[in-house]
Amino acid sequence: MKNCDSCYSAHSSTNEMYDYTREMGVTTIFDRWEDQQPQCGFGMQGICCQLCSHGPCRITNKADRTICGATADTVVARNLLRLTVHGAAAYSHHLEEVAKTLKATAEGKTPYKIGDKKKLRTIAEIVGLDTDRSDNEIALDLADVILSEMRKGSDDPLALLKLFAPKSRQDRWEKLDVVPGGILSEIRDALTKSMSNIDTDPVDLLLTSVRLGIATGYMGLVATLTLEDIMLGSPKITESEADLGIIDPETVNIVAHGHVPLVATAVIESSQDPELQKLAKDAGAKGIKVYGSMCTGQELMQRKATSAKEFAGQLSNWLSQEYYIATGAIDLVMMDMNCSIPGLKVMADNFHTELVSVDKVVRMEGVEDRYDYEPEKIKQQAKEMIKKAIETYKKRGDKIKIPSYKKDVITGFGVESITEALGGSLDPLLEQVKNGNIRGIAAVVGCTNNRNGHDTKGLKIMKEFLKNDILVISAGCMSSAAEIEGLTSKEALSECGEGLKAVCEAVGIPPVLNFGSCLDIGRIGVIVTEIASALGVDPAELPVVASAPEYLEQKAVADGIFAVSFGLLTHLGPVPPVTGSETVTDILTRDIQEMTGGRFLVNEDPVDAVSEMIAHIENKRSALGI
Ligand code: XCC
């Protein structure tokens, strides 16, 4: 273990808990990070191929080809495609769960209701459904439309793209021949291509990533969040709290951890059941509370923050997951799809905490309790989980340590809630962009990564943007970073340049607008589409940039490729594993701009990276004549 107090995270709460786990002698993420140093240079550059049993092969000074004759360009592009396909697959799983749930809900078989009837009817009309019927009839058909869009062939272009993507984007994508078909078929094709010696052309491999990125954007992101909004309600501007200090030592505490908010929503509803409340009180607790972690938490923050008192706010993000268990005050963790690390179980074994899997794809050694989500059974499953949490609460020890830190948060932003706050149109926002009070918009999104210190780089980037009058939209683990730092509250106005500060004060919003989970990067695509259409330009012409300053896993790769395909300058940190190929690096950071209007910017220095992004924003402003 490294002998270093409080040096890993930007957050005092995480640092405090890290020191505490070290005193306990329990190894956590920051220690395992040290154990892995130095990391493999071949892997870092993407030039290791492990696909066949001639390998592993590496591209070295002495070997410029693998045993089968593949170049560094092929190996790097193929490895990148394999990352993208993983991300696309995970998003499709999420979409399928949500679409099936909407269908079951329309049939009256779930505890969910149609939460946004207006959106249901608007979307149904766009996709050409007869809306002169009941909500449930429309919802049933809409779920079927999405499921069949998912499952159709890769040679059958996505109808949703035609309906929702800007026309100028579609033209570019058609020219490049990257208009995707059904996402499941696209995943199959991409996996087939990325087997050894099927597709060895680096350019085609990269274009396949672009195709998957676009399929992910319109199916995995936009379709999923739209169905979720229809069912669970669209985000509304609201207040909540974040950081480990929100944990109440006197309640039965359940954490919703992952990305898919369906189980958590049902558990929050069921926790209001008087019979379960009584059971909790009989066990000696004051009540039952549900906390959000990572992206599931952000989804709840967008929708449940004020509507259910049983929802207590957002704990933290990926890198803090072991530390909330180390508080000793968490009784049950519901792991839905992705980002539940095996280290959770190691930590849980030191406490009374129970981990349960709530999705058929989530499996962890030593976790036997499964409540794999089924829309038709979720009401019962939710009750059983709450009872389990109450039983576990009874075993809670007195080893409790809850850091005192917590922050107020304003959350619930999305195109509809912003439009409403602005009095019914985005025009006032556009006016502020045009008059230069707001110079541009930066989406700071995605994961958190220890490579540059937990949230340290992401927060530095956000603050640099704010200082320069650039409005920040956050999503994913970057939203937790911003919340815990106070950037999603009005206290962050002190970080802003004069123009941005004046606008935020006038509208009553914080300068970092939380759009939700990593799925909600799609929501950013929606608002950028609306702004582009209001101004009559293509998204690539807008003073808008994206940054995933601490990207971590494969969904973020698919997101990043979508952003570049969508025409945005997209900053990535840590350096992705592509530098072993000059060709691939040049295409992604330079030449792709000719094709999509967007490109990747790789710069490890946050201040430098922001300067480059600001220069891009200013160029776009000049080109628009604003
Ligand atoms: Fe996982 Fe979404 Fe990444 Fe955070 S942001 S590390 S995916 S929880 Ni999506």
XYZ file of C-alpha atoms and ligand atoms in Angstrom:
635
model
C 0.000 0.000 0.000
C 1.192 3.470 -0.785
C 2.153 5.522 2.228
C 0.262 8.650 1.299
C -2.540 10.263 3.196
C -5.444 11.785 1.323
C -3.731 12.146 -2.014
C -5.940 10.284 -4.436
C -9.258 11.972 -4.775
C -10.503 15.489 -5.371
C -13.082 14.802 -2.661
C -12.402 15.029 1.072
C -15.015 12.356 1.786
C -13.310 9.776 -0.434
C -9.857 10.632 0.889
C -11.083 10.327 4.457
C -12.625 6.940 3.749
C -9.515 5.781 1.914
C -7.362 6.566 4.933
C -9.892 4.725 7.079
C -9.777 1.570 4.903
C -5.999 1.640 5.068
C -6.144 1.766 8.841
C -8.484 -1.223 8.646
C -5.945 -3.013 6.442
C -8.430 -3.470 3.599
C -7.100 -2.969 0.102
C -9.115 -0.729 -2.222
C -8.942 0.677 -5.714
C -6.181 3.178 -5.017
C -3.946 0.462 -3.555
C -4.642 -1.948 -6.399
C -3.779 0.860 -8.800
C -0.337 1.107 -7.221
C 0.082 -2.656 -7.409
C -0.463 -2.517 -11.176
C 2.304 0.013 -11.862
C 4.108 0.145 -14.212
C 1.453 -0.755 -16.762
C 2.145 -2.496 -20.072
C 3.278 -0.064 -22.762
C 2.017 -2.302 -25.562
C -1.463 -2.408 -24.110
C -1.423 1.346 -23.533
C -0.683 1.910 -27.210
C -3.184 -0.684 -28.418
C -0.552 -2.777 -30.214
C -1.069 -6.101 -28.495
C -3.199 -8.700 -30.300
C -4.473 -11.698 -28.351
C -7.058 -12.946 -30.795
C -5.524 -16.244 -31.943
C -3.288 -18.842 -30.380
C -0.286 -17.769 -32.403
C -0.365 -14.747 -30.162
C -0.202 -12.751 -28.120
C 1.651 -10.683 -30.703
C 3.059 -7.240 -30.137
C 4.266 -4.671 -32.595
C 7.834 -3.826 -31.614
C 10.937 -2.231 -33.112
C 11.972 -5.662 -34.317
C 8.517 -6.866 -35.435
C 6.441 -4.444 -37.473
C 3.795 -7.091 -38.166
C 2.033 -9.753 -36.103
C 2.581 -13.437 -36.947
C -0.391 -13.346 -39.368
C 1.015 -10.198 -40.962
C -1.253 -7.555 -39.429
C 0.212 -4.078 -39.054
C -0.008 -1.824 -36.022
C -2.782 0.060 -37.876
C -4.929 -3.055 -38.132
C -4.305 -4.168 -34.568
C -5.075 -0.751 -33.116
C -8.210 -0.156 -35.220
C -9.502 -3.648 -34.472
C -8.893 -3.304 -30.744
C -10.744 0.002 -30.811
C -13.673 -1.562 -32.628
C -13.812 -4.291 -29.990
C -14.105 -1.616 -27.304
C -16.842 0.193 -29.236
C -18.843 -2.975 -29.832
C -18.795 -3.772 -26.135
C -20.177 -0.356 -25.336
C -22.867 -0.632 -27.999
C -23.872 -4.074 -26.704
C -24.243 -2.903 -23.112
C -26.379 0.050 -24.194
C -28.585 -2.290 -26.257
C -29.149 -4.457 -23.230
C -30.336 -1.388 -21.349
C -32.616 -0.404 -24.224
C -34.139 -3.853 -24.487
C -34.908 -3.948 -20.763
C -36.589 -0.543 -20.988
C -38.565 -1.342 -24.153
C -39.806 -4.628 -22.677
C -40.786 -2.774 -19.521
C -42.770 -0.190 -21.476
C -44.580 -3.015 -23.204
C -45.402 -4.778 -19.939
C -46.419 -1.450 -18.411
C -48.816 -0.771 -21.273
C -50.326 -4.183 -20.595
C -50.806 -3.234 -16.947
C -48.338 -5.823 -15.698
C -45.870 -3.577 -13.862
C -46.022 -1.021 -11.055
C -44.843 1.714 -13.458
C -47.211 4.174 -15.117
C -46.931 6.348 -18.178
C -45.048 9.227 -16.560
C -44.877 11.640 -19.498
C -48.005 11.308 -21.608
C -47.152 14.352 -23.673
C -43.820 12.889 -24.720
C -45.470 9.545 -25.468
C -47.872 11.214 -27.884
C -45.245 13.499 -29.446
C -42.865 10.623 -30.150
C -45.664 8.321 -31.301
C -46.717 10.952 -33.772
C -43.173 11.391 -35.091
C -42.814 7.650 -35.664
C -46.163 7.589 -37.438
C -48.385 5.795 -34.933
C -52.103 6.451 -34.695
C -52.418 8.636 -31.603
C -56.183 8.654 -31.525
C -56.107 5.870 -28.943
C -55.464 5.281 -25.259
C -52.002 5.911 -23.803
C -51.485 2.232 -23.186
C -52.366 1.253 -26.735
C -49.940 3.819 -28.095
C -47.207 2.799 -25.633
C -47.594 -0.849 -26.601
C -47.046 -0.034 -30.259
C -44.194 2.338 -29.540
C -42.372 -0.378 -27.558
C -42.833 -2.712 -30.529
C -41.500 -0.104 -32.962
C -38.339 0.261 -30.876
C -37.884 -3.474 -30.401
C -38.212 -4.083 -34.125
C -35.831 -1.210 -34.895
C -33.327 -2.882 -32.574
C -33.704 -6.278 -34.087
C -33.832 -5.511 -37.787
C -31.007 -6.268 -40.196
C -27.901 -4.168 -40.633
C -28.883 -3.597 -44.284
C -32.154 -1.960 -43.214
C -31.332 1.683 -42.314
C -32.471 2.925 -38.902
C -35.756 4.722 -39.321
C -35.194 6.573 -36.036
C -32.143 8.219 -37.477
C -34.158 9.585 -40.377
C -36.698 10.958 -37.926
C -34.437 12.393 -35.247
C -30.998 13.223 -36.702
C -30.347 16.607 -38.322
C -30.658 16.327 -42.111
C -27.143 17.735 -42.575
C -25.791 14.899 -40.415
C -27.684 12.295 -42.357
C -26.220 13.574 -45.615
C -22.691 13.265 -44.275
C -23.306 9.791 -42.894
C -24.842 8.613 -46.160
C -21.822 9.871 -48.058
C -19.563 7.934 -45.698
C -21.795 4.861 -45.958
C -22.083 4.625 -42.183
C -25.862 4.815 -41.747
C -26.510 1.926 -39.376
C -29.312 -0.610 -39.405
C -30.658 -2.490 -36.379
C -28.184 -2.197 -33.542
C -28.124 -5.901 -32.695
C -27.192 -6.761 -36.295
C -24.603 -4.007 -36.314
C -23.077 -5.521 -33.182
C -23.000 -8.950 -34.833
C -21.342 -7.540 -37.962
C -18.785 -5.608 -35.959
C -17.935 -8.623 -33.801
C -17.576 -10.745 -36.924
C -15.331 -8.174 -38.562
C -13.147 -7.891 -35.486
C -12.370 -11.623 -35.318
C -8.861 -12.490 -36.447
C -8.328 -12.087 -40.177
C -11.797 -11.111 -41.319
C -11.623 -7.340 -41.589
C -7.985 -6.254 -41.560
C -8.449 -2.879 -43.233
C -7.854 -0.210 -40.560
C -9.973 2.385 -42.317
C -12.950 0.060 -42.648
C -12.522 -0.997 -39.025
C -12.642 2.648 -37.947
C -15.673 3.362 -40.106
C -17.366 0.354 -38.520
C -16.731 1.990 -35.145
C -18.327 5.177 -36.479
C -21.358 3.178 -37.649
C -21.695 1.581 -34.238
C -21.222 4.946 -32.562
C -24.149 6.364 -34.536
C -26.297 3.299 -33.811
C -25.422 3.720 -30.132
C -26.335 7.408 -30.259
C -29.798 6.950 -31.698
C -30.745 3.573 -30.209
C -28.648 3.010 -27.077
C -28.869 6.633 -25.943
C -31.752 8.618 -27.471
C -34.283 5.780 -27.799
C -33.529 4.457 -24.306
C -33.789 7.776 -22.535
C -36.931 8.672 -24.460
C -38.680 5.481 -23.376
C -37.466 6.005 -19.821
C -38.853 9.540 -19.835
C -42.172 8.281 -21.154
C -42.380 5.722 -18.390
C -40.625 7.300 -15.429
C -41.243 10.954 -16.304
C -38.965 13.514 -17.947
C -36.497 15.358 -15.691
C -37.798 18.351 -13.771
C -35.585 20.950 -12.144
C -35.363 20.041 -8.515
C -33.087 20.005 -5.484
C -31.244 17.242 -3.745
C -27.977 16.451 -1.963
C -24.793 14.598 -2.747
C -21.713 13.042 -1.100
C -21.186 10.377 1.545
C -22.417 12.703 4.291
C -26.019 12.090 3.179
C -25.931 8.589 4.668
C -28.316 8.399 7.600
C -27.006 6.011 10.275
C -30.484 5.541 11.727
C -32.327 4.191 8.676
C -32.305 0.958 6.701
C -30.043 1.950 3.851
C -30.288 0.613 0.315
C -27.996 1.686 -2.523
C -29.082 1.669 -6.163
C -25.865 1.119 -8.088
C -25.385 0.884 -11.836
C -27.181 2.337 -14.822
C -30.740 1.095 -15.218
C -33.140 2.910 -12.871
C -36.088 0.515 -13.197
C -35.440 -1.641 -10.129
C -34.506 1.354 -7.991
C -37.695 3.171 -8.982
C -39.803 0.179 -7.926
C -37.891 -0.155 -4.654
C -38.427 3.527 -3.861
C -42.163 3.114 -4.494
C -42.363 -0.044 -2.378
C -40.365 1.478 0.465
C -43.387 3.717 1.111
C -45.489 0.655 1.900
C -46.693 1.037 5.554
C -46.145 -2.666 6.201
C -42.473 -2.394 5.190
C -42.059 0.862 7.080
C -43.400 -0.889 10.172
C -41.011 -3.793 9.703
C -38.120 -1.299 9.508
C -39.283 0.431 12.678
C -39.749 -2.860 14.479
C -36.130 -3.590 13.601
C -35.135 -0.372 15.369
C -34.656 1.872 12.325
C -36.210 5.288 11.765
C -37.272 4.332 8.272
C -35.980 3.192 4.882
C -33.783 5.224 2.565
C -32.590 4.609 -0.969
C -29.361 6.249 -2.138
C -28.097 6.652 -5.673
C -24.671 5.607 -6.800
C -23.101 6.275 -10.182
C -25.441 6.536 -13.159
C -28.496 4.849 -11.646
C -28.223 7.486 -8.965
C -28.089 10.263 -11.526
C -31.222 8.915 -13.185
C -32.971 9.011 -9.813
C -31.637 12.499 -9.143
C -33.280 13.593 -12.379
C -36.655 12.145 -11.499
C -37.026 11.154 -7.848
C -35.137 13.838 -6.002
C -38.156 15.672 -4.724
C -41.007 13.334 -5.519
C -40.051 10.630 -3.018
C -38.709 11.374 0.433
C -37.321 7.840 0.596
C -34.775 8.821 -2.054
C -31.934 10.484 -0.159
C -29.641 11.720 -2.947
C -26.427 10.779 -4.705
C -23.547 9.112 -2.871
C -20.716 9.265 -5.343
C -19.241 7.826 -8.534
C -17.272 4.823 -9.789
C -14.071 5.383 -7.838
C -15.865 5.815 -4.502
C -17.957 2.678 -4.614
C -15.969 0.670 -2.069
C -15.883 3.590 0.344
C -19.623 3.948 0.844
C -19.684 0.329 1.987
C -16.781 1.088 4.326
C -19.039 3.511 6.216
C -20.578 0.389 7.779
C -24.034 1.937 7.389
C -25.112 0.411 4.077
C -27.352 -2.624 4.366
C -28.065 -3.632 0.782
C -26.519 -2.776 -2.581
C -28.598 -3.503 -5.670
C -26.215 -3.976 -8.580
C -27.894 -3.333 -11.891
C -26.100 -3.246 -15.197
C -22.407 -2.267 -15.281
C -19.764 -0.673 -13.127
C -20.092 -2.950 -10.081
C -16.483 -3.841 -9.344
C -15.404 -7.104 -7.683
C -13.758 -4.933 -5.020
C -17.287 -4.197 -3.737
C -17.575 -7.770 -2.546
C -14.162 -7.669 -0.890
C -15.255 -4.597 1.035
C -18.737 -5.967 1.803
C -17.138 -9.058 3.360
C -15.637 -6.796 6.008
C -19.073 -5.548 6.966
C -22.646 -6.782 7.277
C -23.547 -5.331 3.833
C -25.353 -7.602 1.371
C -24.841 -7.293 -2.370
C -27.558 -8.489 -4.712
C -27.627 -8.740 -8.473
C -30.745 -7.237 -10.018
C -29.971 -7.915 -13.661
C -29.427 -11.259 -15.373
C -26.152 -10.006 -16.854
C -24.630 -9.021 -13.508
C -22.802 -11.847 -11.795
C -20.114 -11.629 -9.138
C -18.185 -14.345 -7.388
C -19.624 -14.837 -3.927
C -22.869 -12.997 -4.641
C -25.536 -15.649 -4.549
C -28.586 -13.462 -4.065
C -30.243 -12.667 -7.361
C -33.347 -10.681 -8.046
C -32.888 -10.574 -11.798
C -35.196 -7.874 -13.035
C -38.447 -9.017 -14.594
C -40.948 -6.252 -15.287
C -43.895 -8.441 -14.350
C -42.367 -9.527 -11.021
C -40.612 -6.364 -9.958
C -43.185 -5.335 -7.368
C -42.678 -8.560 -5.489
C -38.909 -8.512 -6.055
C -38.738 -4.972 -4.666
C -40.590 -5.978 -1.494
C -38.360 -8.999 -0.984
C -35.246 -6.881 -1.364
C -36.488 -4.341 1.156
C -37.241 -7.148 3.619
C -33.756 -8.479 3.044
C -32.306 -5.026 3.709
C -34.267 -4.833 6.974
C -32.974 -8.241 8.059
C -29.439 -7.154 7.178
C -29.868 -3.898 9.090
C -30.398 -5.987 12.236
C -26.870 -7.351 11.800
C -25.293 -3.911 11.470
C -22.264 -3.536 13.747
C -21.124 -0.448 15.598
C -18.163 0.059 13.221
C -19.734 3.112 11.572
C -17.895 6.026 10.064
C -19.741 8.512 7.913
C -17.798 11.513 6.607
C -19.558 14.776 7.366
C -19.332 16.215 3.824
C -22.400 16.844 1.720
C -23.513 19.455 -0.778
C -26.795 20.905 -1.981
C -27.495 20.119 -5.593
C -29.792 21.546 -8.243
C -30.583 18.857 -10.758
C -33.179 17.688 -13.307
C -31.961 19.449 -16.446
C -32.923 18.381 -19.936
C -34.270 20.090 -23.002
C -37.846 20.238 -21.705
C -37.028 21.454 -18.202
C -34.610 24.094 -19.513
C -37.157 25.277 -22.050
C -39.741 25.534 -19.310
C -37.359 27.467 -17.042
C -36.704 29.886 -19.895
C -40.402 30.567 -20.344
C -41.280 28.150 -23.154
C -38.440 28.432 -25.664
C -34.673 28.035 -25.901
C -34.432 31.513 -27.474
C -33.308 33.329 -24.305
C -30.397 30.883 -24.017
C -29.497 31.328 -27.686
C -29.657 35.097 -27.216
C -27.092 34.872 -24.409
C -24.849 32.741 -26.618
C -25.225 35.220 -29.475
C -24.500 38.277 -27.329
C -21.440 36.544 -25.892
C -22.430 36.425 -22.229
C -22.198 32.698 -22.760
C -19.315 32.029 -25.174
C -20.274 28.414 -25.786
C -21.426 25.137 -24.300
C -19.194 22.289 -23.123
C -20.518 18.837 -22.337
C -18.192 17.422 -19.662
C -19.274 13.846 -19.385
C -18.436 10.229 -18.784
C -16.475 8.326 -16.257
C -13.991 9.039 -13.515
C -10.460 7.695 -13.690
C -7.653 7.262 -11.212
C -5.007 7.774 -13.891
C -5.119 11.495 -13.249
C -6.505 11.480 -9.732
C -10.154 10.832 -8.939
C -12.231 13.637 -10.528
C -9.259 16.001 -10.297
C -8.911 16.536 -14.013
C -12.631 16.648 -14.722
C -13.192 19.334 -12.100
C -10.238 21.396 -13.296
C -11.674 21.288 -16.812
C -15.154 22.299 -15.655
C -13.779 25.224 -13.633
C -11.652 26.428 -16.554
C -14.753 26.443 -18.735
C -16.797 28.343 -16.157
C -14.062 30.921 -15.714
C -14.208 31.524 -19.451
C -17.990 31.994 -19.602
C -18.704 28.575 -21.056
C -21.816 26.852 -19.767
C -21.125 23.274 -18.712
C -23.503 20.359 -19.131
C -22.531 17.245 -17.207
C -23.496 13.592 -17.435
C -22.346 10.298 -15.942
C -19.726 10.137 -13.227
C -18.703 13.694 -14.086
C -22.103 14.753 -12.716
C -21.244 13.253 -9.332
C -17.869 14.994 -9.443
C -19.599 18.326 -10.069
C -22.272 17.739 -7.433
C -19.812 16.854 -4.683
C -17.657 19.875 -5.557
C -20.680 22.180 -5.329
C -20.618 23.056 -9.030
C -24.262 22.115 -9.514
C -25.376 24.624 -6.913
C -25.466 28.382 -6.863
C -22.295 28.483 -4.743
C -20.454 27.758 -8.012
C -21.319 31.184 -9.398
C -18.108 32.393 -7.769
C -16.218 30.180 -10.238
C -17.789 31.871 -13.278
C -16.772 34.655 -15.585
C -18.961 37.775 -15.383
C -21.148 36.936 -18.407
C -22.012 33.406 -17.366
C -22.531 34.467 -13.771
C -25.030 37.146 -14.784
C -27.032 34.694 -16.910
C -27.111 32.015 -14.213
C -28.159 34.554 -11.604
C -30.937 35.898 -13.813
C -32.346 32.458 -14.655
C -31.650 30.969 -11.226
C -29.586 28.038 -12.425
C -26.150 26.717 -11.487
C -23.389 27.010 -14.109
C -23.038 23.223 -14.412
C -26.315 21.699 -15.547
C -26.649 18.055 -14.576
C -28.205 16.166 -17.462
C -28.018 12.851 -15.604
C -26.327 9.554 -16.350
C -23.978 8.568 -19.169
C -27.118 7.495 -21.038
C -28.141 11.134 -20.873
C -25.299 12.072 -23.183
C -28.135 11.353 -25.644
C -30.035 14.207 -23.989
C -27.104 16.464 -24.835
C -27.403 15.272 -28.456
C -31.093 16.217 -28.338
C -30.490 19.758 -27.059
C -27.633 20.338 -29.520
C -29.945 19.161 -32.323
C -32.581 21.648 -31.166
C -30.090 24.511 -30.959
C -28.680 23.673 -34.402
C -32.141 23.541 -35.892
C -33.151 26.836 -34.231
C -30.099 28.496 -35.782
C -30.483 26.651 -39.085
C -26.982 25.149 -38.964
C -25.313 21.768 -38.573
C -24.184 20.714 -35.032
C -20.552 20.886 -36.204
C -20.973 24.636 -36.778
C -21.985 25.395 -33.193
C -19.732 26.729 -30.426
C -20.167 23.442 -28.617
C -17.508 20.954 -27.504
C -17.498 17.684 -25.593
C -14.990 16.386 -23.104
C -14.725 12.995 -21.448
C -11.728 13.971 -19.336
C -11.568 10.762 -17.310
C -13.075 8.177 -19.619
C -12.841 4.644 -18.287
C -14.816 1.967 -20.016
C -16.280 0.738 -23.261
C -19.615 2.555 -23.212
C -17.649 5.781 -22.993
C -15.742 4.762 -26.131
C -19.015 4.295 -28.023
C -20.252 7.643 -26.638
C -17.068 9.404 -27.718
C -17.276 8.005 -31.221
C -20.912 9.118 -31.401
C -19.928 12.658 -30.361
C -17.261 12.847 -33.073
C -19.669 11.373 -35.639
C -22.159 14.020 -34.552
C -19.661 16.715 -35.510
C -18.246 17.719 -32.129
C -14.688 18.389 -31.118
C -14.387 15.725 -28.430
C -11.648 15.875 -25.844
C -10.529 12.601 -24.363
C -8.315 11.985 -21.411
C -6.566 9.534 -20.563
C -4.933 8.928 -23.944
C -6.902 6.075 -25.527
C -5.015 2.948 -26.617
C -4.459 4.037 -30.227
C -1.082 5.752 -30.187
C 0.693 2.627 -31.455
C -0.666 3.494 -34.903
C 0.183 6.833 -36.396
C -2.416 6.291 -39.112
C -5.261 5.599 -36.662
C -4.175 8.449 -34.393
C -4.052 10.860 -37.323
C -7.443 9.774 -38.608
C -9.134 10.143 -35.227
C -7.499 13.402 -34.228
C -7.302 15.095 -37.635
C -8.594 13.489 -40.823
C -11.998 12.445 -39.517
C -12.879 16.139 -39.316
C -13.163 16.166 -43.105
C -15.648 13.314 -42.886
C -17.835 14.114 -39.881
C -16.891 17.671 -38.917
C -15.824 16.387 -35.497
C -12.530 15.011 -34.228
C -10.881 13.761 -31.066
C -8.653 16.061 -29.097
C -6.182 14.246 -26.906
C -4.447 16.437 -24.402
C -3.568 15.305 -20.903
C -3.112 18.811 -19.566
C -6.515 20.139 -18.496
C -5.680 23.827 -18.892
C -4.118 23.306 -22.317
C -7.011 21.112 -23.381
C -9.519 23.779 -22.394
C -7.522 26.435 -24.265
C -7.726 24.324 -27.395
C -11.446 23.819 -26.928
C -11.999 27.531 -26.317
C -10.090 28.322 -29.518
C -12.444 25.934 -31.328
C -15.485 27.619 -29.751
C -14.215 31.069 -30.748
C -13.583 29.878 -34.331
C -17.122 28.602 -34.538
C -18.450 31.900 -33.201
C -16.517 33.847 -35.814
C -17.716 31.544 -38.578
C -21.310 32.093 -37.423
C -20.679 35.830 -37.230
C -21.489 36.064 -33.517
Fe -19.488 3.735 -15.182
Fe -22.039 5.485 -15.660
Fe -18.515 5.536 -16.722
Fe -19.378 6.208 -14.427
S -19.789 7.263 -16.298
S -17.710 4.863 -14.789
S -19.747 3.914 -17.336
S -21.007 4.867 -14.038
Ni -21.064 6.503 -17.768
